[in-house]
């Protein structure tokens, strides 16, 4: 049985004061939580040190939203994998569609970042997904296949075992228009099939594949009950404790 992971991608939101408020609300709401699912928050870099202190004693884990493909050194403005690890990050989101779109990240670069994250012991949450144009031209499967092959290039089976994959159709991100549970599940099955072909069916069965794109309190349950959807990567709805908690609760119900 794959464990469900609910991760909040705060994006470029929440200064340190707002971070403190949101975490206080979340830890209060999660008082009776029994660890039935993994809960991760990914605040912006400037909030990570504070967030790490504030989640102590709770079951919330922490991730970053990006990192450099390089080790420490002369890379002005960048943050290394080791830096993230030493301030308490266990996860790092890599290859988010906003990084691909606005910062021109490619599968090749994302692949380098994945290798770097794994080398220090961070768990990458690797994002892939097609645009609306690609879906409408009927090439979703082709795009997903290219992305999976690109981001996993030269990774061993024991490395892939440590990854979390997030399927995030670009047209569903921040639009309020989620993929239907069936649409999402179909792509999740494809991703699992690809991992099966590239590695083994055993590994494919173990791989945690999250869905992301307008997941909210209303649609979480139906998405998370699909056979191949193992959690959610949540943007907008992770910025309010009530909405995020409702998604966590939906995951707990489905996991029962
Ligand atoms: P959204 O974002 O939930 O606001 O659509 C998801 C994401 O970008 O990870």
CSV table of C-alpha atoms and ligand atoms in Angstrom, one decimal:
chain,number,residue,atom,x,y,z
A,1,UNK,CA,0.0,0.0,0.0
A,2,UNK,CA,1.5,3.4,-1.0
A,3,UNK,CA,1.3,6.0,1.6
A,4,UNK,CA,-0.5,9.2,0.7
A,5,UNK,CA,1.4,12.5,0.7
A,6,UNK,CA,-0.3,15.9,1.0
A,7,UNK,CA,2.2,18.7,0.2
A,8,UNK,CA,1.5,22.4,0.2
A,9,UNK,CA,3.4,24.5,-2.3
A,10,UNK,CA,3.2,28.0,-0.9
A,11,UNK,CA,4.9,29.5,-4.0
A,12,UNK,CA,6.0,33.1,-3.6
A,13,UNK,CA,3.5,33.7,-0.7
A,14,UNK,CA,3.8,34.4,3.0
A,15,UNK,CA,6.4,36.6,4.7
A,16,UNK,CA,7.7,35.4,8.0
A,17,UNK,CA,4.8,36.9,10.0
A,18,UNK,CA,2.2,35.2,7.8
A,19,UNK,CA,4.3,32.0,7.9
A,20,UNK,CA,4.1,32.0,11.7
A,21,UNK,CA,0.3,32.6,11.7
A,22,UNK,CA,-0.4,29.8,9.1
A,23,UNK,CA,1.8,27.2,10.9
A,24,UNK,CA,0.3,28.1,14.3
A,25,UNK,CA,-3.2,27.5,12.8
A,26,UNK,CA,-2.1,24.3,11.1
A,27,UNK,CA,-0.5,22.7,14.1
A,28,UNK,CA,-3.5,23.6,16.2
A,29,UNK,CA,-5.8,21.9,13.6
A,30,UNK,CA,-3.5,18.9,13.4
A,31,UNK,CA,-3.4,18.3,17.2
A,32,UNK,CA,-5.3,15.1,16.9
A,33,UNK,CA,-3.7,14.0,13.7
A,34,UNK,CA,-2.4,10.4,13.9
A,35,UNK,CA,0.1,10.4,11.0
A,36,UNK,CA,-2.1,8.5,8.7
A,37,UNK,CA,-0.7,10.4,5.8
A,38,UNK,CA,2.5,12.4,5.2
A,39,UNK,CA,2.0,16.2,5.4
A,40,UNK,CA,4.6,18.5,4.0
A,41,UNK,CA,4.7,22.3,3.7
A,42,UNK,CA,7.0,24.1,1.2
A,43,UNK,CA,7.3,27.7,2.2
A,44,UNK,CA,9.5,30.2,0.4
A,45,UNK,CA,13.2,30.1,1.2
A,46,UNK,CA,13.0,33.1,3.5
A,47,UNK,CA,10.5,31.3,5.8
A,48,UNK,CA,12.2,27.9,6.0
A,49,UNK,CA,14.4,28.4,9.1
A,50,UNK,CA,11.4,29.8,11.0
A,51,UNK,CA,9.1,27.1,9.7
A,52,UNK,CA,11.5,24.4,10.7
A,53,UNK,CA,11.4,25.8,14.3
A,54,UNK,CA,7.6,26.1,14.4
A,55,UNK,CA,6.8,22.6,13.1
A,56,UNK,CA,9.0,21.0,15.8
A,57,UNK,CA,6.9,18.6,17.8
A,58,UNK,CA,4.2,18.3,15.0
A,59,UNK,CA,4.1,15.7,12.3
A,60,UNK,CA,4.5,18.2,9.5
A,61,UNK,CA,7.6,17.9,7.3
A,62,UNK,CA,9.2,20.6,5.3
A,63,UNK,CA,10.4,21.0,1.7
A,64,UNK,CA,11.8,23.8,-0.5
A,65,UNK,CA,10.4,24.9,-3.8
A,66,UNK,CA,13.6,24.8,-5.8
A,67,UNK,CA,17.4,24.5,-5.5
A,68,UNK,CA,20.5,24.9,-7.5
A,69,UNK,CA,22.0,22.1,-9.6
A,70,UNK,CA,25.4,23.1,-8.3
A,71,UNK,CA,27.3,22.5,-5.0
A,72,UNK,CA,28.1,25.5,-2.9
A,73,UNK,CA,30.2,28.1,-4.6
A,74,UNK,CA,30.2,31.2,-6.8
A,75,UNK,CA,26.5,31.1,-8.0
A,76,UNK,CA,25.1,34.4,-6.9
A,77,UNK,CA,21.5,34.2,-5.8
A,78,UNK,CA,21.3,30.4,-5.7
A,79,UNK,CA,20.6,28.0,-2.8
A,80,UNK,CA,22.3,24.6,-2.6
A,81,UNK,CA,20.9,21.2,-1.7
A,82,UNK,CA,23.2,21.0,1.3
A,83,UNK,CA,21.9,24.4,2.6
A,84,UNK,CA,18.4,23.1,2.4
A,85,UNK,CA,19.2,19.9,4.2
A,86,UNK,CA,21.0,21.7,7.0
A,87,UNK,CA,18.0,23.9,7.8
A,88,UNK,CA,15.6,20.9,8.1
A,89,UNK,CA,14.2,20.4,4.6
A,90,UNK,CA,13.5,16.7,3.8
A,91,UNK,CA,11.9,17.4,0.4
A,92,UNK,CA,12.4,19.7,-2.6
A,93,UNK,CA,10.0,20.5,-5.4
A,94,UNK,CA,11.8,20.2,-8.7
A,95,UNK,CA,10.7,21.1,-12.2
A,96,UNK,CA,7.5,22.8,-11.3
A,97,UNK,CA,5.7,24.1,-14.4
A,98,UNK,CA,6.2,27.7,-13.2
A,99,UNK,CA,10.0,27.1,-13.1
A,100,UNK,CA,9.8,25.5,-16.6
A,101,UNK,CA,7.7,28.4,-18.0
A,102,UNK,CA,9.2,31.5,-16.4
A,103,UNK,CA,12.7,30.3,-15.7
A,104,UNK,CA,13.2,28.1,-18.7
A,105,UNK,CA,14.0,25.0,-16.8
A,106,UNK,CA,14.4,21.9,-19.0
A,107,UNK,CA,14.1,18.2,-18.3
A,108,UNK,CA,17.9,18.1,-18.6
A,109,UNK,CA,18.4,20.7,-15.9
A,110,UNK,CA,15.7,19.1,-13.7
A,111,UNK,CA,17.5,15.8,-14.1
A,112,UNK,CA,20.7,17.4,-12.8
A,113,UNK,CA,18.9,18.9,-9.9
A,114,UNK,CA,17.3,15.6,-9.0
A,115,UNK,CA,20.7,13.9,-8.9
A,116,UNK,CA,22.1,16.7,-6.7
A,117,UNK,CA,19.1,16.5,-4.3
A,118,UNK,CA,19.4,12.7,-4.0
A,119,UNK,CA,23.2,13.0,-3.4
A,120,UNK,CA,22.6,14.9,-0.2
A,121,UNK,CA,19.6,12.9,0.9
A,122,UNK,CA,16.8,15.3,0.0
A,123,UNK,CA,13.6,13.7,-1.5
A,124,UNK,CA,12.8,15.4,-4.8
A,125,UNK,CA,9.1,16.0,-5.7
A,126,UNK,CA,9.5,15.9,-9.4
A,127,UNK,CA,6.8,17.8,-11.4
A,128,UNK,CA,5.6,16.9,-14.9
A,129,UNK,CA,2.5,17.8,-16.9
A,130,UNK,CA,1.2,18.9,-20.3
A,131,UNK,CA,-0.1,22.3,-21.3
A,132,UNK,CA,-3.6,23.0,-22.5
A,133,UNK,CA,-2.4,23.2,-26.1
A,134,UNK,CA,-0.6,19.9,-25.8
A,135,UNK,CA,-3.7,18.2,-24.3
A,136,UNK,CA,-6.0,19.7,-27.0
A,137,UNK,CA,-3.7,18.5,-29.8
A,138,UNK,CA,-3.9,15.0,-28.3
A,139,UNK,CA,-0.2,14.7,-27.4
A,140,UNK,CA,-0.5,14.4,-23.6
A,141,UNK,CA,0.9,10.8,-23.5
A,142,UNK,CA,3.8,11.8,-25.8
A,143,UNK,CA,4.7,14.8,-23.6
A,144,UNK,CA,4.5,12.8,-20.4
A,145,UNK,CA,6.7,10.1,-21.9
A,146,UNK,CA,9.3,12.6,-23.0
A,147,UNK,CA,9.3,14.3,-19.6
A,148,UNK,CA,9.6,11.1,-17.6
A,149,UNK,CA,12.4,9.8,-19.8
A,150,UNK,CA,14.2,13.2,-19.6
A,151,UNK,CA,13.9,13.8,-15.8
A,152,UNK,CA,14.8,10.2,-14.9
A,153,UNK,CA,17.8,10.0,-17.3
A,154,UNK,CA,20.6,7.8,-15.9
A,155,UNK,CA,18.9,7.4,-12.6
A,156,UNK,CA,19.2,4.0,-11.0
A,157,UNK,CA,16.3,2.0,-9.7
A,158,UNK,CA,17.3,2.7,-6.1
A,159,UNK,CA,17.4,6.4,-6.9
A,160,UNK,CA,14.0,6.4,-8.5
A,161,UNK,CA,12.7,4.6,-5.4
A,162,UNK,CA,13.4,7.7,-3.4
A,163,UNK,CA,11.5,10.1,-5.6
A,164,UNK,CA,8.0,11.4,-5.5
A,165,UNK,CA,6.4,12.3,-8.8
A,166,UNK,CA,3.8,15.0,-9.1
A,167,UNK,CA,1.5,15.0,-12.2
A,168,UNK,CA,0.4,18.6,-12.6
A,169,UNK,CA,-1.4,19.4,-15.8
A,170,UNK,CA,-0.4,23.0,-16.5
A,171,UNK,CA,-3.9,24.0,-17.5
A,172,UNK,CA,-5.2,23.0,-14.1
A,173,UNK,CA,-2.7,24.9,-12.0
A,174,UNK,CA,-4.2,28.0,-10.3
A,175,UNK,CA,-7.1,28.0,-12.8
A,176,UNK,CA,-9.8,26.5,-10.6
A,177,UNK,CA,-10.2,23.9,-13.4
A,178,UNK,CA,-8.9,20.6,-12.0
A,179,UNK,CA,-8.4,17.5,-14.2
A,180,UNK,CA,-11.3,15.1,-13.7
A,181,UNK,CA,-10.4,12.1,-11.4
A,182,UNK,CA,-10.5,9.8,-14.4
A,183,UNK,CA,-8.4,12.1,-16.6
A,184,UNK,CA,-5.7,12.4,-13.9
A,185,UNK,CA,-5.8,8.7,-13.1
A,186,UNK,CA,-5.2,7.8,-16.7
A,187,UNK,CA,-2.0,9.8,-16.8
A,188,UNK,CA,-0.9,8.4,-13.4
A,189,UNK,CA,-1.3,4.9,-14.9
A,190,UNK,CA,0.8,5.9,-17.9
A,191,UNK,CA,3.5,7.2,-15.6
A,192,UNK,CA,3.5,4.0,-13.6
A,193,UNK,CA,3.6,2.0,-16.8
A,194,UNK,CA,6.6,4.0,-18.0
A,195,UNK,CA,8.5,3.4,-14.8
A,196,UNK,CA,7.6,-0.3,-15.1
A,197,UNK,CA,9.1,-0.5,-18.6
A,198,UNK,CA,12.2,1.5,-17.7
A,199,UNK,CA,12.8,-0.2,-14.4
A,200,UNK,CA,10.5,-2.8,-12.9
A,201,UNK,CA,6.9,-3.4,-12.1
A,202,UNK,CA,7.8,-3.7,-8.5
A,203,UNK,CA,9.3,-0.2,-8.5
A,204,UNK,CA,6.3,1.2,-10.5
A,205,UNK,CA,3.9,-0.2,-7.9
A,206,UNK,CA,5.9,1.5,-5.1
A,207,UNK,CA,6.3,4.9,-6.7
A,208,UNK,CA,4.2,7.7,-5.1
A,209,UNK,CA,2.5,9.8,-7.7
A,210,UNK,CA,0.8,13.0,-6.5
A,211,UNK,CA,-1.8,15.0,-8.4
A,212,UNK,CA,-1.5,18.8,-8.5
A,213,UNK,CA,-3.7,21.4,-10.1
A,214,UNK,CA,-6.6,23.1,-8.4
A,215,UNK,CA,-7.0,20.4,-5.8
A,216,UNK,CA,-9.3,21.7,-3.1
A,217,UNK,CA,-11.6,20.7,-0.2
A,218,UNK,CA,-14.4,19.9,-2.7
A,219,UNK,CA,-12.6,17.7,-5.2
A,220,UNK,CA,-9.8,16.2,-3.0
A,221,UNK,CA,-11.8,13.1,-2.0
A,222,UNK,CA,-12.7,12.0,-5.5
A,223,UNK,CA,-9.2,12.6,-6.9
A,224,UNK,CA,-7.5,10.9,-4.0
A,225,UNK,CA,-9.8,7.8,-4.2
A,226,UNK,CA,-8.5,7.0,-7.7
A,227,UNK,CA,-6.4,3.8,-7.9
A,228,UNK,CA,-3.2,5.5,-8.9
A,229,UNK,CA,-3.4,8.9,-7.2
A,230,UNK,CA,-1.2,8.8,-4.1
A,231,UNK,CA,-1.6,12.3,-2.8
A,232,UNK,CA,-1.7,16.0,-3.8
A,233,UNK,CA,0.6,18.9,-4.4
A,234,UNK,CA,-1.5,21.8,-3.5
A,235,UNK,CA,-0.9,25.5,-4.3
A,236,UNK,CA,-3.8,27.9,-3.6
A,237,UNK,CA,-5.6,25.8,-1.1
A,238,UNK,CA,-2.5,25.2,1.0
A,239,UNK,CA,-2.4,28.9,1.9
A,240,UNK,CA,-5.4,28.7,4.2
A,241,UNK,CA,-5.3,26.3,7.1
A,242,UNK,CA,-8.9,25.3,6.9
A,243,UNK,CA,-8.8,24.4,3.2
A,244,UNK,CA,-5.5,22.6,3.6
A,245,UNK,CA,-6.7,20.7,6.6
A,246,UNK,CA,-9.8,19.6,4.7
A,247,UNK,CA,-7.6,18.1,2.0
A,248,UNK,CA,-5.5,16.3,4.7
A,249,UNK,CA,-8.7,14.9,6.2
A,250,UNK,CA,-9.9,13.7,2.8
A,251,UNK,CA,-6.6,11.9,2.4
A,252,UNK,CA,-6.9,10.3,5.8
A,253,UNK,CA,-10.5,9.1,5.0
A,254,UNK,CA,-9.4,7.6,1.7
A,255,UNK,CA,-6.3,5.9,3.4
A,256,UNK,CA,-8.6,4.1,5.9
B,1,LIG,P1,-2.9,25.1,-7.4
B,1,LIG,O1,-1.3,24.8,-7.6
B,1,LIG,O2,-3.3,24.1,-6.4
B,1,LIG,O3,-3.0,26.5,-7.0
B,1,LIG,O4,-3.5,24.8,-8.7
B,1,LIG,C1,-0.7,23.6,-7.6
B,1,LIG,C2,0.7,23.7,-7.9
B,1,LIG,O5,1.1,24.5,-8.7
B,1,LIG,O6,1.6,22.9,-7.3
